[in-house]
mmCIF file of N, CA and C in Angstrom:
data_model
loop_
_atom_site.group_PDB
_atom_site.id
_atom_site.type_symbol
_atom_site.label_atom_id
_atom_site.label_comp_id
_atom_site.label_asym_id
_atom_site.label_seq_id
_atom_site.Cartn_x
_atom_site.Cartn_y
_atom_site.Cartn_z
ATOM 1 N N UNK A 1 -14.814 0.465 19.808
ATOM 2 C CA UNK A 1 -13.622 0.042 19.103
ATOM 3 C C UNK A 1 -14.032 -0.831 17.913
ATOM 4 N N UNK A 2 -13.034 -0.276 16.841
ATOM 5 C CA UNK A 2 -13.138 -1.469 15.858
ATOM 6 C C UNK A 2 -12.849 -2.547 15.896
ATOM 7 N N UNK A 3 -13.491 -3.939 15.148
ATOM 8 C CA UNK A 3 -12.932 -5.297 15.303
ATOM 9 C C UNK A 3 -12.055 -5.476 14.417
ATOM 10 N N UNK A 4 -10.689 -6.128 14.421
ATOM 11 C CA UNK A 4 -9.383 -6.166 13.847
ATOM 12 C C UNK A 4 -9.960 -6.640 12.316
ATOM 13 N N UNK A 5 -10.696 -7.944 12.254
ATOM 14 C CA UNK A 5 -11.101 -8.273 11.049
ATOM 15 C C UNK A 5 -11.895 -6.790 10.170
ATOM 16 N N UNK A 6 -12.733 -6.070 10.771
ATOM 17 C CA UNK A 6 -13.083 -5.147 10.200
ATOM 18 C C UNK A 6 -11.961 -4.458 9.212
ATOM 19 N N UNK A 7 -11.200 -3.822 10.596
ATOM 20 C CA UNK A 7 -10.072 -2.992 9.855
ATOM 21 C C UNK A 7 -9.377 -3.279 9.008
ATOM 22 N N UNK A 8 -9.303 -4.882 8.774
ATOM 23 C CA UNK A 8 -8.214 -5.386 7.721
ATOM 24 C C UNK A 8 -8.896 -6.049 6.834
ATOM 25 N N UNK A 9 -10.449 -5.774 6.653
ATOM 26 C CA UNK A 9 -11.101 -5.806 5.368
ATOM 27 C C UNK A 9 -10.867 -4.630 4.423
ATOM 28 N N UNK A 10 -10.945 -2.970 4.980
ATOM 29 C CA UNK A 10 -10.868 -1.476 5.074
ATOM 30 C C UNK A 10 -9.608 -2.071 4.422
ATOM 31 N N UNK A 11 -8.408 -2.335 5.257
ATOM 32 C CA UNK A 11 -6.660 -2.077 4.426
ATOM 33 C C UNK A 11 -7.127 -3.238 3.416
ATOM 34 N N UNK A 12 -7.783 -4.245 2.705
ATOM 35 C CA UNK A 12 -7.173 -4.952 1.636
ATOM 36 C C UNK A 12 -7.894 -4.123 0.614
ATOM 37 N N UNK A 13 -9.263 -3.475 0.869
ATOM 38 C CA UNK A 13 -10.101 -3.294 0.117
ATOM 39 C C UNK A 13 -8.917 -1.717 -0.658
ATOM 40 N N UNK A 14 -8.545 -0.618 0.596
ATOM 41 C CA UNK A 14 -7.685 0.292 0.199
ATOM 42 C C UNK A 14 -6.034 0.136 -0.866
ATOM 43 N N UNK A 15 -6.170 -1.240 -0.114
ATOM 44 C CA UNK A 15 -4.550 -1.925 -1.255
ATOM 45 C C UNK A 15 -4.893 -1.872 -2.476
ATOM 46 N N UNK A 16 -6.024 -2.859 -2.869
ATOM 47 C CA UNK A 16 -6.815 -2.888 -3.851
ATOM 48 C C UNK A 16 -7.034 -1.786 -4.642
ATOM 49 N N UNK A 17 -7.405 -0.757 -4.232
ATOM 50 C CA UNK A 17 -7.901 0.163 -5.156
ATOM 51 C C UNK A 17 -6.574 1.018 -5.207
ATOM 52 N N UNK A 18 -5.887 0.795 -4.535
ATOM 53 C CA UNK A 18 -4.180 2.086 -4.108
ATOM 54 C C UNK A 18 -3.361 1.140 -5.607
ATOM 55 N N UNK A 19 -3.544 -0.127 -5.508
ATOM 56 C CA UNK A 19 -2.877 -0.914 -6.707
ATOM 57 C C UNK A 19 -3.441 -0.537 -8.040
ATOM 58 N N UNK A 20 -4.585 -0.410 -8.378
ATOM 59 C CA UNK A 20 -5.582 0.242 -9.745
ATOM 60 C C UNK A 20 -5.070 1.270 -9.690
ATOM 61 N N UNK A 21 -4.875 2.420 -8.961
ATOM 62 C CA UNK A 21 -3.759 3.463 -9.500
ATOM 63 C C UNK A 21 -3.170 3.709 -9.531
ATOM 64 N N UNK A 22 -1.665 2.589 -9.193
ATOM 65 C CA UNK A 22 -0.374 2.887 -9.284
ATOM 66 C C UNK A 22 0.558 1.972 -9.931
ATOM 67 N N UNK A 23 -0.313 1.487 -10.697
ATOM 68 C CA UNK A 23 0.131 0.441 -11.193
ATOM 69 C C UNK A 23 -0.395 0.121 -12.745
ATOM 70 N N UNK A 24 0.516 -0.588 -13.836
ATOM 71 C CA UNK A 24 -0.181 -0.852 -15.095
ATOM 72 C C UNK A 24 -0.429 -2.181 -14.684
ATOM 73 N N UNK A 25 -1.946 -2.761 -14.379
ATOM 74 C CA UNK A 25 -2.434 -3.817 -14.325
ATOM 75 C C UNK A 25 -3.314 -4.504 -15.198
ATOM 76 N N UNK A 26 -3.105 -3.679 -16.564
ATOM 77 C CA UNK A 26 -3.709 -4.404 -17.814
ATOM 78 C C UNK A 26 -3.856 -5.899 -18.133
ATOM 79 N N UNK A 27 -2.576 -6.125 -18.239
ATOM 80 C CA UNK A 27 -2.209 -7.685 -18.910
ATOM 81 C C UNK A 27 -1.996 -8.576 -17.389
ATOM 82 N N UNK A 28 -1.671 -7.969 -16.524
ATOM 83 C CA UNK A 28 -1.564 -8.847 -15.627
ATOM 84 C C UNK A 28 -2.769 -9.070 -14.534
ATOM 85 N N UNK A 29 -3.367 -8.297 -14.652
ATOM 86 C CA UNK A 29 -4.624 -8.146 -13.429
ATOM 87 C C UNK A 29 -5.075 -9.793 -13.482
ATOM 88 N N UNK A 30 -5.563 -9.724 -14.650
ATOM 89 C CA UNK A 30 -6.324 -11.553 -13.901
ATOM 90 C C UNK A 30 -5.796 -12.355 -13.151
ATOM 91 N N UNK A 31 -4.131 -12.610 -12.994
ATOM 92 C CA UNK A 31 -3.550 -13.164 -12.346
ATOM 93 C C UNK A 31 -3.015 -12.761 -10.906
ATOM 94 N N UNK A 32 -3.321 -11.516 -10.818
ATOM 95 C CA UNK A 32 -3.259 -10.716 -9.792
ATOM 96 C C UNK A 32 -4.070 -11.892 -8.491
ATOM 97 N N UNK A 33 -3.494 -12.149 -7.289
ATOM 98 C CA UNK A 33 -3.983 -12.319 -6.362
ATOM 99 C C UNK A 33 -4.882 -10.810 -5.343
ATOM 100 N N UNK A 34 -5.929 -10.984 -4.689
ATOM 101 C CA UNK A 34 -6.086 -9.640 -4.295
ATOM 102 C C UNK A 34 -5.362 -9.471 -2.831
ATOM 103 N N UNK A 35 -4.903 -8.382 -2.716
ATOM 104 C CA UNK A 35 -4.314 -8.136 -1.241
ATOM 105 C C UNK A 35 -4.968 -8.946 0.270
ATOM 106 N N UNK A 36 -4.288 -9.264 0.733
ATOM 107 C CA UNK A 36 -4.257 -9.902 2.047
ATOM 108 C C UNK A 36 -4.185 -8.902 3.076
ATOM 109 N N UNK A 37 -5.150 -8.832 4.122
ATOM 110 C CA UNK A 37 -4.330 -7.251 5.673
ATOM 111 C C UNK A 37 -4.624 -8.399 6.942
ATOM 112 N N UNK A 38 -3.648 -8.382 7.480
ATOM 113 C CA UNK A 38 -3.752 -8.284 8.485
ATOM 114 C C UNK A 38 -3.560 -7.277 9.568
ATOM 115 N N UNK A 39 -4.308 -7.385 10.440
ATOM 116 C CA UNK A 39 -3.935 -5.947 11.185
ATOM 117 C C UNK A 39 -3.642 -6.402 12.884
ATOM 118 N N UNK A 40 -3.444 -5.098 13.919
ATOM 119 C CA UNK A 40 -2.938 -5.288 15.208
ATOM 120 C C UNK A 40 -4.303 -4.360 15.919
ATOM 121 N N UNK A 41 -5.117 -3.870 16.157
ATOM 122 C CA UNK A 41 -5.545 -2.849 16.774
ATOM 123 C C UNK A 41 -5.336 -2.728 18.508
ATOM 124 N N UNK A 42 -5.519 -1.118 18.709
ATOM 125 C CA UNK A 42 -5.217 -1.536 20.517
ATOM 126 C C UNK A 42 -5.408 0.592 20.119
ATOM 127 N N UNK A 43 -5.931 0.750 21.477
ATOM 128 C CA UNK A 43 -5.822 2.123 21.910
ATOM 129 C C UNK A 43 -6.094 3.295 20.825
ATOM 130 N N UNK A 44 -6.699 2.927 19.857
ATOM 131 C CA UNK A 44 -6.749 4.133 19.127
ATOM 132 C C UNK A 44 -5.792 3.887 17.596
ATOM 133 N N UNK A 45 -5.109 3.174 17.504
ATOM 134 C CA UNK A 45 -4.041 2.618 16.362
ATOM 135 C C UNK A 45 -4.204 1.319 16.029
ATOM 136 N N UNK A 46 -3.492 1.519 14.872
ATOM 137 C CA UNK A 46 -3.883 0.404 14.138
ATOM 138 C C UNK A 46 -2.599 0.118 13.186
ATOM 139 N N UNK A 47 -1.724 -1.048 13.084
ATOM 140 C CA UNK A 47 -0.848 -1.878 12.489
ATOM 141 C C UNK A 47 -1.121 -2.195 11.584
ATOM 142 N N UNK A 48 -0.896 -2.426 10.566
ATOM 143 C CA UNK A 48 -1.069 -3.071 8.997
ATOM 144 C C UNK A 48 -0.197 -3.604 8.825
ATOM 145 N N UNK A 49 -0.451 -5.109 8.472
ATOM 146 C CA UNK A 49 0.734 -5.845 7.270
ATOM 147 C C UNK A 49 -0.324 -6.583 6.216
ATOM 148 N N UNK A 50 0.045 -6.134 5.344
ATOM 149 C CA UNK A 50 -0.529 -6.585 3.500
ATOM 150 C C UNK A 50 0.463 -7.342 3.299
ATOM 151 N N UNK A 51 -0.546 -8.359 2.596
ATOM 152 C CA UNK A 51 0.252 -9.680 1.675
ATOM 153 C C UNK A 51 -0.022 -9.071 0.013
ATOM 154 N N UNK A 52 0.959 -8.890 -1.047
ATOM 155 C CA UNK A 52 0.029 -9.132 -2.188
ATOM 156 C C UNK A 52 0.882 -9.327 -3.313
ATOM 157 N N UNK A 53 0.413 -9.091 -4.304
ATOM 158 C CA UNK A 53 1.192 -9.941 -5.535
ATOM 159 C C UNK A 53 1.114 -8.439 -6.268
ATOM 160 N N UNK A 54 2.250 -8.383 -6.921
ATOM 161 C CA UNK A 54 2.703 -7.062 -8.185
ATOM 162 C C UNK A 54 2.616 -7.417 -9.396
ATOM 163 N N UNK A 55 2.821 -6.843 -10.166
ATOM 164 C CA UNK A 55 2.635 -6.944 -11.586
ATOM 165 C C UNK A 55 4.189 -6.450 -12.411
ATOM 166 N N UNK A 56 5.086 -7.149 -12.896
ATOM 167 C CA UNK A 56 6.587 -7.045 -13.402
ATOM 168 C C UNK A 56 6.411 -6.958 -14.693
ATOM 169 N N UNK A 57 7.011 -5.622 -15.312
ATOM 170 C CA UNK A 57 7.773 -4.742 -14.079
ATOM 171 C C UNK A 57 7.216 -3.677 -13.591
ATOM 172 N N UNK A 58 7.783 -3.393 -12.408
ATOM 173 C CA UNK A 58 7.298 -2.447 -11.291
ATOM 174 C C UNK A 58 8.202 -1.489 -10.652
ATOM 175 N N UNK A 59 8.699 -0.080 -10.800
ATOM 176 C CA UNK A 59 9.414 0.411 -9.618
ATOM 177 C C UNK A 59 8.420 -0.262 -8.101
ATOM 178 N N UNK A 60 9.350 -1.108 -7.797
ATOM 179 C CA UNK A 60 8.965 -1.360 -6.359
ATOM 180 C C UNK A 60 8.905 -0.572 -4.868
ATOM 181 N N UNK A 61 10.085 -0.254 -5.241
ATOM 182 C CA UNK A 61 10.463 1.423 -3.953
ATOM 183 C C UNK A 61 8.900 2.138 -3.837
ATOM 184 N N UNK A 62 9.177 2.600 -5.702
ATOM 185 C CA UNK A 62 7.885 3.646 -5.426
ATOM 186 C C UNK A 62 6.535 3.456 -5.389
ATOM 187 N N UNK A 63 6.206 1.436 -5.938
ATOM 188 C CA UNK A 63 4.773 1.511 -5.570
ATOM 189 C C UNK A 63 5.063 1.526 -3.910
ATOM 190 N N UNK A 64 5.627 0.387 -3.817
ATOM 191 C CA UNK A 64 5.520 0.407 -2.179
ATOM 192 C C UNK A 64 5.251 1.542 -1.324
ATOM 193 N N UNK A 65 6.244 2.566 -1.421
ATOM 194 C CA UNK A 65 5.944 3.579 -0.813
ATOM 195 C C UNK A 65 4.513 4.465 -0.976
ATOM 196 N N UNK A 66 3.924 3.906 -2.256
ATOM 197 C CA UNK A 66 2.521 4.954 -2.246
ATOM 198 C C UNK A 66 1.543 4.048 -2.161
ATOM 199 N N UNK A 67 1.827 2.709 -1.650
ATOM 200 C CA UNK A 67 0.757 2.077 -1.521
ATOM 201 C C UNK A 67 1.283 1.919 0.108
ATOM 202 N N UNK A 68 2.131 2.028 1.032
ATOM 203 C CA UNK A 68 2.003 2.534 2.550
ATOM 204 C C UNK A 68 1.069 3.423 2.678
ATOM 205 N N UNK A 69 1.279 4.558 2.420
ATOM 206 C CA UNK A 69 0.996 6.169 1.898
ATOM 207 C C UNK A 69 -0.844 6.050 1.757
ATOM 208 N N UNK A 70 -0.582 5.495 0.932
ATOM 209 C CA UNK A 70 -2.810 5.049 0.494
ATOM 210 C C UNK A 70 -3.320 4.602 1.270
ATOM 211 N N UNK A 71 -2.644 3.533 1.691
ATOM 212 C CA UNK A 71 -3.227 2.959 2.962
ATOM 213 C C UNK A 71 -3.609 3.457 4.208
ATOM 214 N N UNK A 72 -2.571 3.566 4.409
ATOM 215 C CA UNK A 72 -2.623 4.045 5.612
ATOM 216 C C UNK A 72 -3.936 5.695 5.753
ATOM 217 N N UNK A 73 -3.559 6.330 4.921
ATOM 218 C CA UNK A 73 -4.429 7.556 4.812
ATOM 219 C C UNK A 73 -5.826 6.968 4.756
ATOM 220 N N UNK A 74 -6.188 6.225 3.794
ATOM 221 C CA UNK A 74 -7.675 5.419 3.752
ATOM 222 C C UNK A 74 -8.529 4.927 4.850
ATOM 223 N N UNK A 75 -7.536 3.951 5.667
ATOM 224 C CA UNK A 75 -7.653 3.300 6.797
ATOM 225 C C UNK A 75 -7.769 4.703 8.188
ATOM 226 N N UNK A 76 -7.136 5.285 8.116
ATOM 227 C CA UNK A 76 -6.973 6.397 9.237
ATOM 228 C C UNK A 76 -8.510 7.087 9.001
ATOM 229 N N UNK A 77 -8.614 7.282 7.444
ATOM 230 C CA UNK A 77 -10.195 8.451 7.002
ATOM 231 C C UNK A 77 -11.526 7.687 7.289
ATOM 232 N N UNK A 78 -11.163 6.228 7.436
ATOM 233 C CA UNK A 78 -12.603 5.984 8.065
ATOM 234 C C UNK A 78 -12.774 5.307 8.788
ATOM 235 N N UNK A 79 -11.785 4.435 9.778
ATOM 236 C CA UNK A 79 -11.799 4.332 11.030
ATOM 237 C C UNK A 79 -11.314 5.508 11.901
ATOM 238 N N UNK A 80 -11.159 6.693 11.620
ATOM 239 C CA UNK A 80 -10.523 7.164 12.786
ATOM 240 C C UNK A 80 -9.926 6.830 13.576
ATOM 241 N N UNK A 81 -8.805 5.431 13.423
ATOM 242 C CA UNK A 81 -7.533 5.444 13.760
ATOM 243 C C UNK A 81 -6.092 5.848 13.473
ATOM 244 N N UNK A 82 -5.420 5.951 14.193
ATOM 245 C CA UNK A 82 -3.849 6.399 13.870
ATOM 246 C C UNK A 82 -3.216 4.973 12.975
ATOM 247 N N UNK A 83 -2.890 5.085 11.629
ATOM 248 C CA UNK A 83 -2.228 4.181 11.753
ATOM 249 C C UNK A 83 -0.332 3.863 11.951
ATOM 250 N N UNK A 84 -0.072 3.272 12.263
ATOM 251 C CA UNK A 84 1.347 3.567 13.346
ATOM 252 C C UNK A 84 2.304 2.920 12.136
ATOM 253 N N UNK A 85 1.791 2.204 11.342
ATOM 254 C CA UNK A 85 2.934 0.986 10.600
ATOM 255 C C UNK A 85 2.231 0.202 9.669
ATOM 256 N N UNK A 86 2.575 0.087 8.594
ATOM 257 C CA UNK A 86 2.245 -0.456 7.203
ATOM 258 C C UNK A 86 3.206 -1.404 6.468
ATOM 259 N N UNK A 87 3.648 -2.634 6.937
ATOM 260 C CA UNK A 87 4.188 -3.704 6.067
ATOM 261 C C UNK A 87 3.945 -4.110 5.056
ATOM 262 N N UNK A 88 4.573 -4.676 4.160
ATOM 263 C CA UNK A 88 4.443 -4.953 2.795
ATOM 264 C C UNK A 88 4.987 -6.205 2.651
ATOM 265 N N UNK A 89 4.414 -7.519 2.246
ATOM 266 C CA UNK A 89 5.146 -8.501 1.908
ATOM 267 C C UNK A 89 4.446 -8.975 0.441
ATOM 268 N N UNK A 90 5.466 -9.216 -0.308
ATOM 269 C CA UNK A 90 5.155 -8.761 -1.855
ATOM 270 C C UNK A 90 5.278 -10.512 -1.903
ATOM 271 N N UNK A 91 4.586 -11.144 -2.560
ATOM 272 C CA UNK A 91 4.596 -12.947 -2.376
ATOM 273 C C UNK A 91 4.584 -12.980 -3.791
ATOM 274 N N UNK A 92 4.484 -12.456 -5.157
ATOM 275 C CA UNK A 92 4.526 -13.059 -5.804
ATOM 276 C C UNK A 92 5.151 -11.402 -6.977
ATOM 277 N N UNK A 93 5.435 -11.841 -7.868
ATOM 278 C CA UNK A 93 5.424 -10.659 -8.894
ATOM 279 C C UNK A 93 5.471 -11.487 -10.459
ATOM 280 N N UNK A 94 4.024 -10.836 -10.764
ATOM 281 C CA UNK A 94 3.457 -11.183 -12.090
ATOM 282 C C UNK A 94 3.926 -11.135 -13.374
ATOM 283 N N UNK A 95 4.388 -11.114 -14.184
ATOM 284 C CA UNK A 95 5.101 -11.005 -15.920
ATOM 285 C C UNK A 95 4.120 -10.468 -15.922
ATOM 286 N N UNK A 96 3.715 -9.217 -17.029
ATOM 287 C CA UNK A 96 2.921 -8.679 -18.100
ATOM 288 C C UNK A 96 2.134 -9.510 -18.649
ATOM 289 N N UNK A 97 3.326 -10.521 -19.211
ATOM 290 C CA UNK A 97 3.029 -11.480 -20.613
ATOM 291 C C UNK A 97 2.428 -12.510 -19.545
ATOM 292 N N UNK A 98 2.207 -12.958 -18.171
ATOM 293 C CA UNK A 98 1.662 -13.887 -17.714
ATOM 294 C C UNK A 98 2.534 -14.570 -16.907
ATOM 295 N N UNK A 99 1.931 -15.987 -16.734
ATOM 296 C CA UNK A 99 2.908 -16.958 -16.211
ATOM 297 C C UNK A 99 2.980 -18.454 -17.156
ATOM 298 N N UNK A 100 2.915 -18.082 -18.246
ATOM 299 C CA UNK A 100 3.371 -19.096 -19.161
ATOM 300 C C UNK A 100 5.017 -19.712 -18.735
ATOM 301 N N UNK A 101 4.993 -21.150 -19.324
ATOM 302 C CA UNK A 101 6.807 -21.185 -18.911
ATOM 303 C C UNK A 101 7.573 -20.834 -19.749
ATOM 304 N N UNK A 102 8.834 -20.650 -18.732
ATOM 305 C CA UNK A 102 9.982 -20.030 -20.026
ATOM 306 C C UNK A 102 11.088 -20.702 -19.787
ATOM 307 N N UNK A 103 11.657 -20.830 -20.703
ATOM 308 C CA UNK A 103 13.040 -21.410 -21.115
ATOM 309 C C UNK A 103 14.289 -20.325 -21.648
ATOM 310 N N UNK A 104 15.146 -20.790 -20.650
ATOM 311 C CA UNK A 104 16.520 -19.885 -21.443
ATOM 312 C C UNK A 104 17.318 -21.125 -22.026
ATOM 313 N N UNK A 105 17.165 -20.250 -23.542
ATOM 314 C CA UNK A 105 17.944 -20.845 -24.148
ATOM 315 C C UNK A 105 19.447 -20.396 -25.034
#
């Protein structure tokens, strides 16, 4: 069996690279935090929940959904586990232009 920390090195490293292609992370990447996994393992499966920060603006629906999708496929192709469930908790979302402050005026 795999060790949980293993597997949820595998899902941040797969977030990571699932985010470089689904995403315009030009102007915002430096500020980009890199993905967080925690995982569940037991019997052959394996749980995912990712922490990570986006880049605004973003269809969110649809990264989300293809960064489940990446994941999970990544994680399954080289642990040879099932993975059962892929959470997403999005903690921050980046401006283009940065995080300079802004004022409405």
């Amino acid at each position: 069996m795999i060790p949980d920390k293993v597997v949820a090195r595998i899902a941040a490293r797969a977030a990571k690279e699932a985010l470089a292609t689904h995403t315009d992370t030009s102007a915002a990447h430096a500020k980009l935090a890199g993905p967080r996994a925690s995982v569940t393992v037991g019997s052959g499966t394996a749980r995912l929940g990712l922490t990570l920060d986006l880049p605004y603006p973003v269809d969110l629906a649809g990264v989300s959904r293809q960064l489940q999708h990446d994941v999970s496929e990544r994680v399954a192709h080289l642990t040879g586990m099932r993975v059962t469930e892929v959470t997403l908790a999005i903690e921050h979302l980046i401006p283009a232009d940065g995080l300079e402050d802004r004022r409405v005026q």
